[in-house]
Short mmCIF file of C-alpha atoms and ligand atoms in Angstrom, two decimals:
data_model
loop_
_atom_site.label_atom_id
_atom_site.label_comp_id
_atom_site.label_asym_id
_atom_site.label_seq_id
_atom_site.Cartn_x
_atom_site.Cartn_y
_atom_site.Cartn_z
CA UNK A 1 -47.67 15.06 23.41
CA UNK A 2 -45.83 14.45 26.88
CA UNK A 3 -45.87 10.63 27.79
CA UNK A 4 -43.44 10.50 30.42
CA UNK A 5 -42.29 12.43 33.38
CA UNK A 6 -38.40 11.68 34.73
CA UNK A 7 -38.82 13.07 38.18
CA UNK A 8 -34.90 14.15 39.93
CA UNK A 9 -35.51 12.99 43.74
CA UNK A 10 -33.40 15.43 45.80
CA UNK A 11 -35.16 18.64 46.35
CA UNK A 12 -38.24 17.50 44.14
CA UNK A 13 -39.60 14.77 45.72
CA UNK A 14 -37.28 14.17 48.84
CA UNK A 15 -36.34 17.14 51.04
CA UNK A 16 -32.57 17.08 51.02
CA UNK A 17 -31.93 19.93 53.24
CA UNK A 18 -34.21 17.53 56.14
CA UNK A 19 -32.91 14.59 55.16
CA UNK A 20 -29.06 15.14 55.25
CA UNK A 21 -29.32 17.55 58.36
CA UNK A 22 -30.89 14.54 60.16
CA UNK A 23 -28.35 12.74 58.69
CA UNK A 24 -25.51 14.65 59.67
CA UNK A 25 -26.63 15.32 63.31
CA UNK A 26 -26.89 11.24 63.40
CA UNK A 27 -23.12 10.90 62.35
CA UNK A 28 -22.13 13.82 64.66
CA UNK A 29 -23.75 11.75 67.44
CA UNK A 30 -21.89 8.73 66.50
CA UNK A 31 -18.37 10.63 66.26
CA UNK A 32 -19.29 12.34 69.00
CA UNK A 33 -18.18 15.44 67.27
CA UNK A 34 -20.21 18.88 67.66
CA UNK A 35 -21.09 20.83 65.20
CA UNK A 36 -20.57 24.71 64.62
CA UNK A 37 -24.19 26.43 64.54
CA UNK A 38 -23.73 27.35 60.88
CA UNK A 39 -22.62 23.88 59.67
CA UNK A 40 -25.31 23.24 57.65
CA UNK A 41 -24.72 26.60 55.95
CA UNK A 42 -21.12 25.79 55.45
CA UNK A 43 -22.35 22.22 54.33
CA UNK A 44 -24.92 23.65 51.28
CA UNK A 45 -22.70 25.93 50.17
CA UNK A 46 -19.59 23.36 49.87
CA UNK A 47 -21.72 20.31 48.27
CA UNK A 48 -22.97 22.36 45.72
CA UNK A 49 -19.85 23.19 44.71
CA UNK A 50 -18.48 19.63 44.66
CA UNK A 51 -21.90 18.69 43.35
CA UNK A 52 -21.15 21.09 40.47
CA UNK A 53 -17.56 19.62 39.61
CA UNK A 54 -19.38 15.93 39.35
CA UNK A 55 -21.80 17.27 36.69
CA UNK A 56 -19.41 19.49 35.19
CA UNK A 57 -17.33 15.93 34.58
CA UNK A 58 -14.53 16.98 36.80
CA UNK A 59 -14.61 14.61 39.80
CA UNK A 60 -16.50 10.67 39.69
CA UNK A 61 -19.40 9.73 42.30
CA UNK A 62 -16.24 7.89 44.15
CA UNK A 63 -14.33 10.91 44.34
CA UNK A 64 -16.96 13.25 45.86
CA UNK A 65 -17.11 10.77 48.45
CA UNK A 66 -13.68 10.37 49.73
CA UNK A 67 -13.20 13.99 49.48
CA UNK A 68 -16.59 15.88 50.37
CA UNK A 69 -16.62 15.94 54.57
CA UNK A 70 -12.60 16.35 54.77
CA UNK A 71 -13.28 19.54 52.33
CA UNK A 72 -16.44 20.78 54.14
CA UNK A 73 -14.68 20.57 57.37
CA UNK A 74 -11.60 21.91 56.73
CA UNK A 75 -14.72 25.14 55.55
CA UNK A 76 -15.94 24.73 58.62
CA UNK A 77 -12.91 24.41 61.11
CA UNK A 78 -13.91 21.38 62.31
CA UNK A 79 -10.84 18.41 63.26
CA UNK A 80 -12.29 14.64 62.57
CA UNK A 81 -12.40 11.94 60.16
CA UNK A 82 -14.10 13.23 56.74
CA UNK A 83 -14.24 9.57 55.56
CA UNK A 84 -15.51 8.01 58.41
CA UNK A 85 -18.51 10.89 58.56
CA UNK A 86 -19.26 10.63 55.18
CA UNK A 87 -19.45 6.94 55.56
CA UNK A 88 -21.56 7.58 58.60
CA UNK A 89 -23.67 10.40 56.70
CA UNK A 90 -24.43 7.71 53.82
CA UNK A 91 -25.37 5.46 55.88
CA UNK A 92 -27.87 7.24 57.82
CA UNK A 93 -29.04 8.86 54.41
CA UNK A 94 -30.28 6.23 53.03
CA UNK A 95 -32.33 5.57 56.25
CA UNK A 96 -33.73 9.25 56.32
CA UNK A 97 -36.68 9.99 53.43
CA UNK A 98 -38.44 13.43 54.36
CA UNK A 99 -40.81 13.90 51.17
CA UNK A 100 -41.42 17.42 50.02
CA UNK A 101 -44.46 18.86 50.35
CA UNK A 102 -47.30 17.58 47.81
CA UNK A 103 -45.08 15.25 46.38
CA UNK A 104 -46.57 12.31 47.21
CA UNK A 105 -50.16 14.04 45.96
CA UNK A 106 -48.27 15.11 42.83
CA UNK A 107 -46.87 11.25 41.96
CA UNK A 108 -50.66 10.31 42.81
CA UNK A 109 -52.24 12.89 40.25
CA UNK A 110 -50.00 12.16 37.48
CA UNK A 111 -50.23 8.69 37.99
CA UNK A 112 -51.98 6.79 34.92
CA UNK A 113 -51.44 10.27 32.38
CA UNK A 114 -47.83 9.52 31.86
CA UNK A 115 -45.45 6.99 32.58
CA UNK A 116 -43.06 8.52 35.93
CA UNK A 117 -39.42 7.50 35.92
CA UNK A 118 -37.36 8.64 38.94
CA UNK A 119 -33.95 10.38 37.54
CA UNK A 120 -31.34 10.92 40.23
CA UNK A 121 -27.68 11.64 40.35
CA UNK A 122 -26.87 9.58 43.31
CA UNK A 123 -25.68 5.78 44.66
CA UNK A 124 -28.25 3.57 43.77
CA UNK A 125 -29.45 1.46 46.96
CA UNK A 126 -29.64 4.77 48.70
CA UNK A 127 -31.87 6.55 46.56
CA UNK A 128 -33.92 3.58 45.63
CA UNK A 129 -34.28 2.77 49.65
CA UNK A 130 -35.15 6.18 50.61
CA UNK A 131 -38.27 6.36 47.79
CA UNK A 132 -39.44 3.07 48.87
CA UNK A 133 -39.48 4.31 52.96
CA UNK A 134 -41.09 7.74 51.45
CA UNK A 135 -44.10 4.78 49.64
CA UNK A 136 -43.35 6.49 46.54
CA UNK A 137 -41.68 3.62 44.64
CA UNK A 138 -45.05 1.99 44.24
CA UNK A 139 -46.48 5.18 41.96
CA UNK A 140 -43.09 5.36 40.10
CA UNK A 141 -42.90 3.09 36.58
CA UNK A 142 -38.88 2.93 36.99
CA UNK A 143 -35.77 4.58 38.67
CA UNK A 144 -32.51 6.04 36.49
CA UNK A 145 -30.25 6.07 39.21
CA UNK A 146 -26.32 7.60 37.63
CA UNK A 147 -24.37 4.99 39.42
CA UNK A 148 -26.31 2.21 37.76
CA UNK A 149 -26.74 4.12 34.10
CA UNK A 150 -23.12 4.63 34.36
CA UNK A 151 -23.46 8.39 33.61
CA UNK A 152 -24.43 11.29 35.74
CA UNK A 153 -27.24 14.13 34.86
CA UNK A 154 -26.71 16.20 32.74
CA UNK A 155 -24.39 14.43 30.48
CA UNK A 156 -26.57 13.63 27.65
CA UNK A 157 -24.98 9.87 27.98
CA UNK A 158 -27.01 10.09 30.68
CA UNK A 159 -30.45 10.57 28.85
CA UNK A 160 -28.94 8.56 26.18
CA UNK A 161 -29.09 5.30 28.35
CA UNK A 162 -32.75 6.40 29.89
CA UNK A 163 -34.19 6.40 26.41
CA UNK A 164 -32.51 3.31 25.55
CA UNK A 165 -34.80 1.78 27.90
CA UNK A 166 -37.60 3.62 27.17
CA UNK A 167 -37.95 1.63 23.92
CA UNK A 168 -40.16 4.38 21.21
CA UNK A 169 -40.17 7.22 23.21
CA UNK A 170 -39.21 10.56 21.41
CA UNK A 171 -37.10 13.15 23.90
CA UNK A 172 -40.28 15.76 22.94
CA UNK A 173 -42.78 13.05 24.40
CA UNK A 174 -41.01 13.53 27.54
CA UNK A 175 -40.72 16.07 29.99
CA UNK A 176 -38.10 16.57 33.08
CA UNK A 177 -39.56 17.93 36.90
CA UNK A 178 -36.23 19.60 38.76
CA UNK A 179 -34.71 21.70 40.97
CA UNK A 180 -31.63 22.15 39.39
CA UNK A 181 -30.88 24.64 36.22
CA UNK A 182 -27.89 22.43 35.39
CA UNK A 183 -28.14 19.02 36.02
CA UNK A 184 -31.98 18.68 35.61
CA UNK A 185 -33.19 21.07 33.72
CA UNK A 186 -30.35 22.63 31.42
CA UNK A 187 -29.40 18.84 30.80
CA UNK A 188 -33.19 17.70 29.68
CA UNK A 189 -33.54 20.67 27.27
CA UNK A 190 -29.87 19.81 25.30
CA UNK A 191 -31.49 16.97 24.98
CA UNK A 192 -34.71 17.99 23.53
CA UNK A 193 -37.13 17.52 26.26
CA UNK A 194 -39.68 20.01 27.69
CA UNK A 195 -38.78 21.45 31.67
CA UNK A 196 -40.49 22.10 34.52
CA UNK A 197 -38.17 24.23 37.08
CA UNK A 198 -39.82 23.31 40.73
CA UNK A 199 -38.31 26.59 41.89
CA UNK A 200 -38.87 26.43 45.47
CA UNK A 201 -36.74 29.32 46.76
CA UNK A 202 -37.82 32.08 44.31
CA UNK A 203 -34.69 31.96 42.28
CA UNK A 204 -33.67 34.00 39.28
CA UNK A 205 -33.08 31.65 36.43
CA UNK A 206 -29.58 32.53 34.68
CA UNK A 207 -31.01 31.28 31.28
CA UNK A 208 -35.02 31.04 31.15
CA UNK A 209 -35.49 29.90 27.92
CA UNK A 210 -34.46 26.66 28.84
CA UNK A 211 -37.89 26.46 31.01
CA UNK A 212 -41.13 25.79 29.39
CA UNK A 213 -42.86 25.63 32.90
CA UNK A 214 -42.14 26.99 36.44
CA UNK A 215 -43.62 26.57 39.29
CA UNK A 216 -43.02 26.77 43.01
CA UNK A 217 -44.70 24.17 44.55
CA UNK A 218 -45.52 20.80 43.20
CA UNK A 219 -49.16 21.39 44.18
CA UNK A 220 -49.46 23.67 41.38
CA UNK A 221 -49.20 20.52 38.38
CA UNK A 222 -52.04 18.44 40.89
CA UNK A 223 -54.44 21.30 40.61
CA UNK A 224 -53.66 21.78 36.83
CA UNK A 225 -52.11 18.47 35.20
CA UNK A 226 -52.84 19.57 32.10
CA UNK A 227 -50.58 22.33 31.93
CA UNK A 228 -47.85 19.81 30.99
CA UNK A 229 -50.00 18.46 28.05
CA UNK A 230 -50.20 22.12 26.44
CA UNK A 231 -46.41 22.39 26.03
MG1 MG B 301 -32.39 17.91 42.89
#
């Protein structure tokens, strides 16, 4: 029986794509730098790369910082201050909390059938200020942010430290809600929880045996909650 959710924020509760574009534009502003049209292209496709070589272990939550905007906009052909912007970028971030749609109604439904624990890769303040602004801390039992657990997802140190606090939950009471096939999802099922892919852009899973439950919006789980009981 499931008796917790751990919920990733970006992408399944907060819309990263809005947030960080609103974001960047605010930093551009400030730098008074403009911005190629297909920056934000550029931008996706170079953060999920360095986002990959955090959870793959390769580069710390420090590193990605210093080195992120200088990488993206030597991409993108663009001459300025990659420290300063990211700086900039953060700071704006973590003013900037566009939910995705239904996920306020999804917190709501599930509130009161299982316990709902926010697990984010991410600096803490920032993630834990943008749910608050988004009024979603309030349905939320708890927040596993990786700078404060000390590991990132989906290092299994990081569920390690999660179910620490927990107390005398099993990893098969609990079930992970994701965007991600690695971090989120391929992380929770090493670990031996159940997975629900929010699959937003119609994606081909690489490996989907690692998914006991897709869907596409987060709608779907308020209109049937007790899908995640039958896994
Ligand atoms: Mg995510």
């Amino acid at each position: 029986m499931i008796r917790v959710l751990f919920i990733d924020v970006d992408d399944t509760l907060l819309d990263f794509d809005k947030c960080s574009a609103e974001s960047m534009n605010l930093a551009a502003r400030e730098m008074e730098i403009d911005l190629p049209e297909d920056f934000l292209t550029v931008f996706h496709r170079e953060n999920d790369k360095i986002w990959q070589r955090l959870e793959k272990g390769m580069l710390t939550m420090e590193e990605l910082f210093r080195i992120r905007f200088q990488t993206i906009f030597k991409a993108a052909g663009i001459e300025a201050d990659g420290v300063l912007f990211e700086s900039l970028f953060r700071k704006n971030l973590e003013r900037t909390a566009v939910p995705v749609e239904h996920a306020l109604d999804f917190l709501k439904a599930m509130k009161g059938r299982y316990l709902l624990y926010a697990a984010s890769n991410g600096p803490y303040h920032q993630q834990a200020s943008r749910l608050a602004q988004a009024g979603m801390d309030v349905w939320l039992d708890g927040i596993f942010v990786s700078e404060e657990v000390g590991f990132s997802k989906p290092k299994k140190e990081f569920f390690d430290v999660c179910f620490s606090r927990l107390g005398d939950i099993k990893p098969e009471e609990s079930m992970m809600v994701g965007d991600s096939l690695t971090a989120d999802i391929g992380g929770a099922h090493d670990y031996g929880m159940r997975t629900c892919w929010l699959n937003r852009k119609h994606k081909k899973p690489s490996d989907p045996n690692i998914i006991n439950i897709e869907i596409d919006s987060l709608q779907e789980l308020c209109y049937n909650p007790d899908i995640i009981g039958r896994i």
